[in-house]
Amino acid sequence: MEQQQEKLKEIARQIRRNIIEMLTESQSGHPGGSLSAVEILTTLYFREMKVDPANPRWSERDRFVLGKGHAAPALFATLAEKGFFPREELLTLRKINSRLQGHPDMKKLPGIDMSTGSLGQGLSAAVGMGLAGKLDNKDYRIYALLGDGEIEEGQVWEATMAAAHYKLDNLTAFVDSNGLQIDGPCTEVMSPYPIAPKFAAFGWHVEEIDGHSLEEISAAIARAKEIKDKPTVIVARTIKGKGVSFMENEVGWHGNAPSEEQAKQALAELV
Amino acid sequence: MEKMATRDAYGKALVKLGEQNSNVVVLDADLAKSTKTIEFKKKFPERFFDMGIAEQNLMGTAAGLAASGKIPFASTFAIFATGRAFEQIRNSIAYPHLNVKIAASHAGLTVGEDGASHQAIADIALMRVLPQMKVIVPADGIEAEKAVLAVAEMDGPVYIRLGRSKVPIIYAEDYQFELGKASIIKEGQDVALLACGIMVAEALKAAEELAKEGISARVINMASIKPLDKEAVVAAARDTGAVVTAEEHNIIGGLGSAVAEVLGENVPVPLERVGVSDTFGESGKPQDLLEKYGLTAKHIQEAAYRVLNRKRDV
C-alpha cells in the first residue's frame, strides 16, 4: 500500500513536470487548473480506471470526461504516462498539425473519451455515457472532472438533475475546487459555493475531500462505488498551481505559460 | 389530396427504426406528444429518455450516448434545438462528429398561433453553417419517413427539419430519399423553382398556374440542403436561365442563400428568393401567416414573373 502511494506520488510529480515542460514549449495553455487536478487524474488512471492503452476504444473501459477542458495538459501528460501515445509527443501541444489540441479532441488523440473545452458541456456527455452503460447492462464507470468556476454554467445543473433522475450510480463527478477563475476568486466573480449542498439537494451522494490527498481520493471513489441509485460528486479542495510555489493560488497563472527561467525554477521544485 | 405532417411521419419512422435496430435511442425535452417521439416511447420505453425542459443537456446527453455506440435521435422544437442548444450542437456533436440525429419539429411560421417566439426561421442557417453537419428539410410525410430511415444508416450528425402542419403528400410510397440528391418533380425549360419543405407543394401549384400561361417551370425539391446537389442547381440554371427559391425560413442563410452561392460561383443567372423577408412572424393560423409573409404558390408565381423579366433583360 505504502509502496503504491509512493509510486503514485512519483507519477504525479512526473505529470507536473510534463505540464510545465509542455506549456513552456508551447508558450500557451493553462498551468493553474492543470496542476490542481494532478492527484485526481493520477488516482483515476493509475489506480482506479479500467483502461487499455493498446485498445483505447475498448468497449468495456471506464470513461473519463474532462469538463474543464482547459486542463488538457494534465490529461495529456497523464495519458502519455499511461502509454496511450509517446511522451515525446507532449511537446507538440497546441502546435500546428499536433494531435494535442488546446482542448481535448476525441477524434485526434487516443484515450480521449469526449471532446470538451466549452465549459459546462462535459457532464451532459457523461450522463449520456452513464445511460448507455445502464442500457447495455455494462459495469463500466464514468468519471467527469469539473472546475468550480465551470459549475457556474447552467447546463451543469441540467445534467446534475438528469443524472439523479436516471439514478446514474455509475457516474462519479469530481469538482476541482481550486477557488479561482480567470477574472479572480470565484467568491468575487460569481460564487458557486457552497458546492456540496447544491449537489446534495439535487439528489447526489456527496463526498468532500482534500483533492491533493491520494488516500482521500481513493477512499472517496471506493465509497462512490458502493452507493446505489445515486450519482456521486467528490468535491475536492485543491490549490490552483499546486506544486509550483510561485503559481500556487495565483489567479495570474490561470492561462499563462511560464518563461524558460520560470520553468527552470518550477522544475527545480518538482523533484 | 392526402395530407400528413412530417412530424407524424417521423413518429412512424422511429417505431420502424426501433424494431430494426436496438441501438436506436430517442431523447426529447418534454415535447414528446408534439414531436411525436411518444410513438417510440410507447413501444420502447427503456430506450426513450425524457430530458425535461433542458435542451442544452438534451444535446450533450445525446452526444454521450453516441460516444457510447448508440444512435440517438434528439427531438424538440426547431427553435430550441438549434437556438437554445446551438453551441452544444456545435461543440459536443458536430465538432467530434458524433452520430446524433437532431430531428426538430414545429419549424417555420406554420407553428402558427404560438407566435414569433416559437417560429424557427433561422434554423437551416444555423445548422448549415456547422462543419460536418448535414441538413435535410423533407417535403412531405413520405420523404420525412424515408429520410429518417436513411440517416439512421449513416454515421455522423444530421439535422432534420420537421413541421407541425399537415402538408400534401407529393411522393409515392416507393420514393427513395438520397442525401445530396435533389429530386426533380416536374420538368420545365423556362424557369426553375427550387423549394424545400412545405414550399415544394406550393411550387408545384405555382408551376401549374404558370403552365396555364405557357410558361414551363421545372420544380425541384431541394430536401438535402447540405450537402446540396450542386449539379442539379447548375443544370437548372443552365437549362432555364432563371431561378426561384422557396423556403419557410428567413431568405438569409437558408436554401435561397445556398442556391445563390452555387449560382454565383458557377452560373450567375437571375435569382429570386421567396421566404420570410428578414422579419419575425406573429401569432395566427398557419395559412394566414403564409399569406401575410409571402409564402404561397401565388408569391412563387409572382417571383417567377420577376425573374423571367430579368432574364429577358440580361
CSV table of C-alpha atoms in Angstrom, one decimal, chain A:
chain,number,residue,atom,x,y,z
A,1,MET,CA,0.0,0.0,0.0
A,2,GLU,CA,2.6,2.5,1.1
A,3,GLN,CA,4.8,1.4,-1.8
A,4,GLN,CA,1.9,2.1,-4.2
A,5,GLN,CA,1.3,5.5,-2.7
A,6,GLU,CA,5.0,6.4,-3.2
A,7,LYS,CA,4.7,5.2,-6.8
A,8,LEU,CA,1.6,7.3,-7.4
A,9,LYS,CA,3.3,10.3,-5.9
A,10,GLU,CA,6.2,9.8,-8.3
A,11,ILE,CA,3.8,9.6,-11.2
A,12,ALA,CA,2.0,12.8,-10.1
A,13,ARG,CA,5.4,14.5,-9.8
A,14,GLN,CA,6.3,13.4,-13.4
A,15,ILE,CA,2.9,14.6,-14.7
A,16,ARG,CA,3.5,18.0,-13.1
A,17,ARG,CA,7.0,18.2,-14.7
A,18,ASN,CA,5.5,17.3,-18.1
A,19,ILE,CA,2.8,20.0,-17.7
A,20,ILE,CA,5.5,22.6,-17.1
A,21,GLU,CA,7.6,21.4,-20.0
A,22,MET,CA,4.6,21.3,-22.4
A,23,LEU,CA,3.4,24.8,-21.6
A,24,THR,CA,6.9,26.2,-21.7
A,25,GLU,CA,7.4,24.7,-25.1
A,26,SER,CA,4.0,25.9,-26.5
A,27,GLN,CA,4.2,29.2,-24.7
A,28,SER,CA,0.5,28.9,-24.4
A,29,GLY,CA,-2.0,27.0,-22.2
A,30,HIS,CA,-3.4,26.8,-18.6
A,31,PRO,CA,-1.0,25.8,-15.9
A,32,GLY,CA,-3.0,26.6,-12.7
A,33,GLY,CA,-6.0,24.4,-13.3
A,34,SER,CA,-3.9,21.7,-14.8
A,35,LEU,CA,-1.7,21.4,-11.7
A,36,SER,CA,-4.6,21.4,-9.3
A,37,ALA,CA,-6.1,18.3,-11.0
A,38,VAL,CA,-3.0,16.1,-11.0
A,39,GLU,CA,-3.7,13.9,-8.0
A,40,ILE,CA,-7.3,13.2,-9.2
A,41,LEU,CA,-6.0,12.2,-12.6
A,42,THR,CA,-3.2,10.1,-11.3
A,43,THR,CA,-5.5,8.2,-9.0
A,44,LEU,CA,-8.1,7.7,-11.7
A,45,TYR,CA,-5.7,6.4,-14.4
A,46,PHE,CA,-3.1,4.6,-12.3
A,47,ARG,CA,-5.3,3.1,-9.6
A,48,GLU,CA,-9.0,3.1,-10.4
A,49,MET,CA,-9.9,3.2,-14.1
A,50,LYS,CA,-10.2,0.1,-16.2
A,51,VAL,CA,-8.5,1.2,-19.4
A,52,ASP,CA,-6.3,-0.4,-22.1
A,53,PRO,CA,-3.8,2.0,-23.7
A,54,ALA,CA,-3.3,-0.6,-26.5
A,55,ASN,CA,-7.1,-0.6,-27.2
A,56,PRO,CA,-8.3,2.9,-26.4
A,57,ARG,CA,-11.8,2.3,-27.7
A,58,TRP,CA,-12.2,-0.9,-25.7
A,59,SER,CA,-16.0,-1.2,-25.2
A,60,GLU,CA,-15.7,-2.3,-21.5
A,61,ARG,CA,-13.4,0.5,-20.4
A,62,ASP,CA,-14.2,3.1,-17.8
A,63,ARG,CA,-14.8,6.5,-19.3
A,64,PHE,CA,-13.4,9.9,-18.4
A,65,VAL,CA,-14.7,13.3,-19.4
A,66,LEU,CA,-12.7,16.4,-18.7
A,67,GLY,CA,-15.4,19.1,-18.3
A,68,LYS,CA,-12.8,21.7,-17.6
A,69,GLY,CA,-11.2,21.1,-20.9
A,70,HIS,CA,-8.5,23.7,-20.5
A,71,ALA,CA,-6.8,21.4,-18.0
A,72,ALA,CA,-5.9,19.3,-21.2
A,73,PRO,CA,-2.2,19.4,-20.4
A,74,ALA,CA,-2.8,17.5,-17.2
A,75,LEU,CA,-4.9,14.9,-19.1
A,76,PHE,CA,-2.5,14.6,-22.0
A,77,ALA,CA,0.5,14.2,-19.6
A,78,THR,CA,-1.5,11.5,-17.7
A,79,LEU,CA,-2.4,9.6,-20.9
A,80,ALA,CA,1.2,9.7,-22.2
A,81,GLU,CA,2.4,8.5,-18.8
A,82,LYS,CA,-0.1,5.7,-19.1
A,83,GLY,CA,1.1,4.7,-22.5
A,84,PHE,CA,-1.7,5.9,-24.8
A,85,PHE,CA,0.8,7.8,-27.0
A,86,PRO,CA,4.6,8.6,-26.9
A,87,ARG,CA,5.8,11.0,-24.2
A,88,GLU,CA,7.8,13.0,-26.8
A,89,GLU,CA,4.5,14.0,-28.5
A,90,LEU,CA,3.6,16.1,-25.4
A,91,LEU,CA,5.9,18.8,-26.6
A,92,THR,CA,3.7,19.3,-29.7
A,93,LEU,CA,0.9,20.7,-27.5
A,94,ARG,CA,-1.0,23.5,-29.2
A,95,LYS,CA,1.2,23.4,-32.3
A,96,ILE,CA,0.0,23.2,-35.9
A,97,ASN,CA,-0.7,19.6,-37.0
A,98,SER,CA,-0.5,18.3,-33.5
A,99,ARG,CA,-2.9,15.7,-32.1
A,100,LEU,CA,-2.6,17.6,-28.8
A,101,GLN,CA,-5.1,20.4,-29.3
A,102,GLY,CA,-5.6,23.3,-26.9
A,103,HIS,CA,-8.6,21.4,-25.6
A,104,PRO,CA,-9.2,17.6,-25.8
A,105,ASP,CA,-10.2,16.3,-29.2
A,106,MET,CA,-11.5,12.7,-29.1
A,107,LYS,CA,-11.1,12.3,-32.9
A,108,LYS,CA,-7.4,13.2,-32.9
A,109,LEU,CA,-5.9,11.7,-29.7
A,110,PRO,CA,-6.2,8.1,-28.4
A,111,GLY,CA,-7.6,7.9,-24.9
A,112,ILE,CA,-9.9,10.9,-25.1
A,113,ASP,CA,-13.4,9.8,-24.5
A,114,MET,CA,-15.1,13.1,-25.2
A,115,SER,CA,-14.1,16.3,-26.9
A,116,THR,CA,-14.5,19.2,-24.5
A,117,GLY,CA,-13.4,22.7,-23.9
A,118,SER,CA,-16.6,24.8,-23.8
A,119,LEU,CA,-17.3,24.8,-20.1
A,120,GLY,CA,-20.4,23.1,-18.8
A,121,GLN,CA,-20.9,20.6,-21.6
A,122,GLY,CA,-18.8,17.6,-20.2
A,123,LEU,CA,-21.2,16.5,-17.5
A,124,SER,CA,-24.0,16.1,-20.0
A,125,ALA,CA,-21.9,13.8,-22.2
A,126,ALA,CA,-21.0,11.8,-19.0
A,127,VAL,CA,-24.8,11.5,-18.3
A,128,GLY,CA,-25.2,10.1,-21.9
A,129,MET,CA,-22.4,7.6,-21.3
A,130,GLY,CA,-24.0,6.6,-18.0
A,131,LEU,CA,-27.4,6.0,-19.6
A,132,ALA,CA,-25.7,3.9,-22.3
A,133,GLY,CA,-23.9,1.8,-19.7
A,134,LYS,CA,-27.1,1.1,-17.9
A,135,LEU,CA,-29.0,0.3,-21.1
A,136,ASP,CA,-26.3,-2.2,-22.1
A,137,ASN,CA,-26.0,-3.7,-18.6
A,138,LYS,CA,-22.3,-2.9,-18.6
A,139,ASP,CA,-20.4,-2.4,-15.4
A,140,TYR,CA,-18.0,0.3,-16.6
A,141,ARG,CA,-17.9,3.5,-14.7
A,142,ILE,CA,-17.9,7.1,-15.9
A,143,TYR,CA,-15.8,9.8,-14.3
A,144,ALA,CA,-16.1,13.5,-15.0
A,145,LEU,CA,-13.9,16.3,-13.8
A,146,LEU,CA,-15.4,19.8,-13.5
A,147,GLY,CA,-14.0,23.1,-12.3
A,148,ASP,CA,-15.6,25.1,-9.6
A,149,GLY,CA,-15.8,28.0,-12.0
A,150,GLU,CA,-17.2,25.7,-14.6
A,151,ILE,CA,-20.3,24.8,-12.5
A,152,GLU,CA,-21.4,28.4,-12.9
A,153,GLU,CA,-22.7,27.2,-16.3
A,154,GLY,CA,-26.4,26.4,-16.1
A,155,GLN,CA,-26.1,23.3,-18.3
A,156,VAL,CA,-24.1,21.6,-15.4
A,157,TRP,CA,-27.3,21.8,-13.3
A,158,GLU,CA,-29.4,20.4,-16.1
A,159,ALA,CA,-27.1,17.5,-16.2
A,160,THR,CA,-27.0,17.2,-12.4
A,161,MET,CA,-30.7,17.0,-12.3
A,162,ALA,CA,-30.8,14.3,-15.1
A,163,ALA,CA,-28.1,12.2,-13.5
A,164,ALA,CA,-30.1,12.0,-10.3
A,165,HIS,CA,-33.4,11.4,-12.1
A,166,TYR,CA,-31.9,8.5,-14.0
A,167,LYS,CA,-30.2,7.1,-10.9
A,168,LEU,CA,-26.8,7.0,-12.5
A,169,ASP,CA,-24.8,5.3,-9.8
A,170,ASN,CA,-22.2,4.5,-12.5
A,171,LEU,CA,-21.3,8.2,-12.7
A,172,THR,CA,-18.8,10.0,-10.4
A,173,ALA,CA,-18.0,13.7,-10.9
A,174,PHE,CA,-15.2,15.5,-9.3
A,175,VAL,CA,-15.2,19.2,-8.7
A,176,ASP,CA,-11.7,20.5,-8.7
A,177,SER,CA,-12.4,23.3,-6.3
A,178,ASN,CA,-9.3,25.5,-6.5
A,179,GLY,CA,-11.3,28.6,-5.8
A,180,LEU,CA,-10.0,30.7,-8.7
A,181,GLN,CA,-11.3,31.6,-12.2
A,182,ILE,CA,-10.0,33.9,-14.9
A,183,ASP,CA,-11.3,37.1,-13.5
A,184,GLY,CA,-10.4,36.4,-9.9
A,185,PRO,CA,-11.5,34.4,-6.9
A,186,CYS,CA,-14.8,32.5,-7.6
A,187,THR,CA,-16.3,34.2,-4.5
A,188,GLU,CA,-15.8,37.6,-6.1
A,189,VAL,CA,-16.7,36.7,-9.8
A,190,MET,CA,-19.8,34.6,-9.2
A,191,SER,CA,-19.8,32.4,-6.2
A,192,PRO,CA,-20.7,28.7,-6.9
A,193,TYR,CA,-20.4,28.0,-3.1
A,194,PRO,CA,-21.5,26.1,-1.2
A,195,ILE,CA,-21.0,23.3,-3.7
A,196,ALA,CA,-21.7,20.1,-1.7
A,197,PRO,CA,-25.2,21.1,-0.5
A,198,LYS,CA,-26.2,22.1,-4.0
A,199,PHE,CA,-25.4,18.6,-5.4
A,200,ALA,CA,-27.0,17.0,-2.3
A,201,ALA,CA,-30.2,19.0,-2.9
A,202,PHE,CA,-30.2,17.6,-6.5
A,203,GLY,CA,-30.1,14.1,-5.0
A,204,TRP,CA,-26.4,13.2,-5.4
A,205,HIS,CA,-24.3,11.4,-2.9
A,206,VAL,CA,-21.6,13.9,-1.8
A,207,GLU,CA,-18.0,13.5,-0.7
A,208,GLU,CA,-15.8,16.3,0.4
A,209,ILE,CA,-12.1,15.7,0.4
A,210,ASP,CA,-8.6,17.2,0.1
A,211,GLY,CA,-8.0,16.9,-3.6
A,212,HIS,CA,-4.3,16.5,-3.3
A,213,SER,CA,-4.5,13.6,-0.9
A,214,LEU,CA,-4.2,10.3,-2.8
A,215,GLU,CA,-5.6,8.4,0.1
A,216,GLU,CA,-8.7,10.6,0.4
A,217,ILE,CA,-9.3,10.5,-3.4
A,218,SER,CA,-9.1,6.7,-3.4
A,219,ALA,CA,-11.3,6.4,-0.3
A,220,ALA,CA,-14.0,8.7,-1.8
A,221,ILE,CA,-14.0,6.7,-5.1
A,222,ALA,CA,-14.3,3.5,-3.1
A,223,ARG,CA,-17.4,4.9,-1.3
A,224,ALA,CA,-18.9,6.1,-4.5
A,225,LYS,CA,-18.8,2.6,-5.9
A,226,GLU,CA,-20.8,1.3,-3.0
A,227,ILE,CA,-23.6,3.9,-3.4
A,228,LYS,CA,-26.7,2.6,-5.2
A,229,ASP,CA,-29.1,4.5,-7.3
A,230,LYS,CA,-27.3,7.9,-6.9
A,231,PRO,CA,-24.5,9.6,-8.8
A,232,THR,CA,-21.6,10.8,-6.6
A,233,VAL,CA,-19.9,14.1,-6.6
A,234,ILE,CA,-16.5,14.4,-5.0
A,235,VAL,CA,-15.9,18.0,-4.1
A,236,ALA,CA,-12.1,18.2,-4.0
A,237,ARG,CA,-10.5,21.2,-2.3
A,238,THR,CA,-7.4,21.9,-4.3
A,239,ILE,CA,-4.8,24.6,-4.8
A,240,LYS,CA,-4.6,26.2,-8.2
A,241,GLY,CA,-1.0,25.9,-9.4
A,242,LYS,CA,-0.2,23.1,-6.8
A,243,GLY,CA,3.4,22.1,-6.6
A,244,VAL,CA,5.0,25.2,-8.1
A,245,SER,CA,5.4,27.8,-5.3
A,246,PHE,CA,5.1,30.9,-7.3
A,247,MET,CA,2.0,29.6,-9.2
A,248,GLU,CA,0.1,28.4,-6.1
A,249,ASN,CA,-3.2,30.4,-5.5
A,250,GLU,CA,-2.2,33.0,-8.1
A,251,VAL,CA,-5.0,34.0,-10.5
A,252,GLY,CA,-2.5,35.2,-13.0
A,253,TRP,CA,-1.4,31.6,-13.6
A,254,HIS,CA,-4.8,30.5,-15.0
A,255,GLY,CA,-3.9,30.8,-18.6
A,256,ASN,CA,-0.3,32.0,-18.9
A,257,ALA,CA,2.7,29.9,-19.8
A,258,PRO,CA,5.9,30.1,-17.8
A,259,SER,CA,9.1,31.6,-19.3
A,260,GLU,CA,12.3,29.4,-19.7
A,261,GLU,CA,13.6,30.9,-16.4
A,262,GLN,CA,10.3,30.3,-14.5
A,263,ALA,CA,10.1,26.8,-15.9
A,264,LYS,CA,13.6,26.1,-14.6
A,265,GLN,CA,12.6,27.2,-11.1
A,266,ALA,CA,9.3,25.2,-11.3
A,267,LEU,CA,11.1,22.0,-12.4
A,268,ALA,CA,13.7,22.5,-9.6
A,269,GLU,CA,10.8,22.4,-7.1
A,270,LEU,CA,9.3,19.3,-8.8
A,271,VAL,CA,11.9,16.8,-7.8
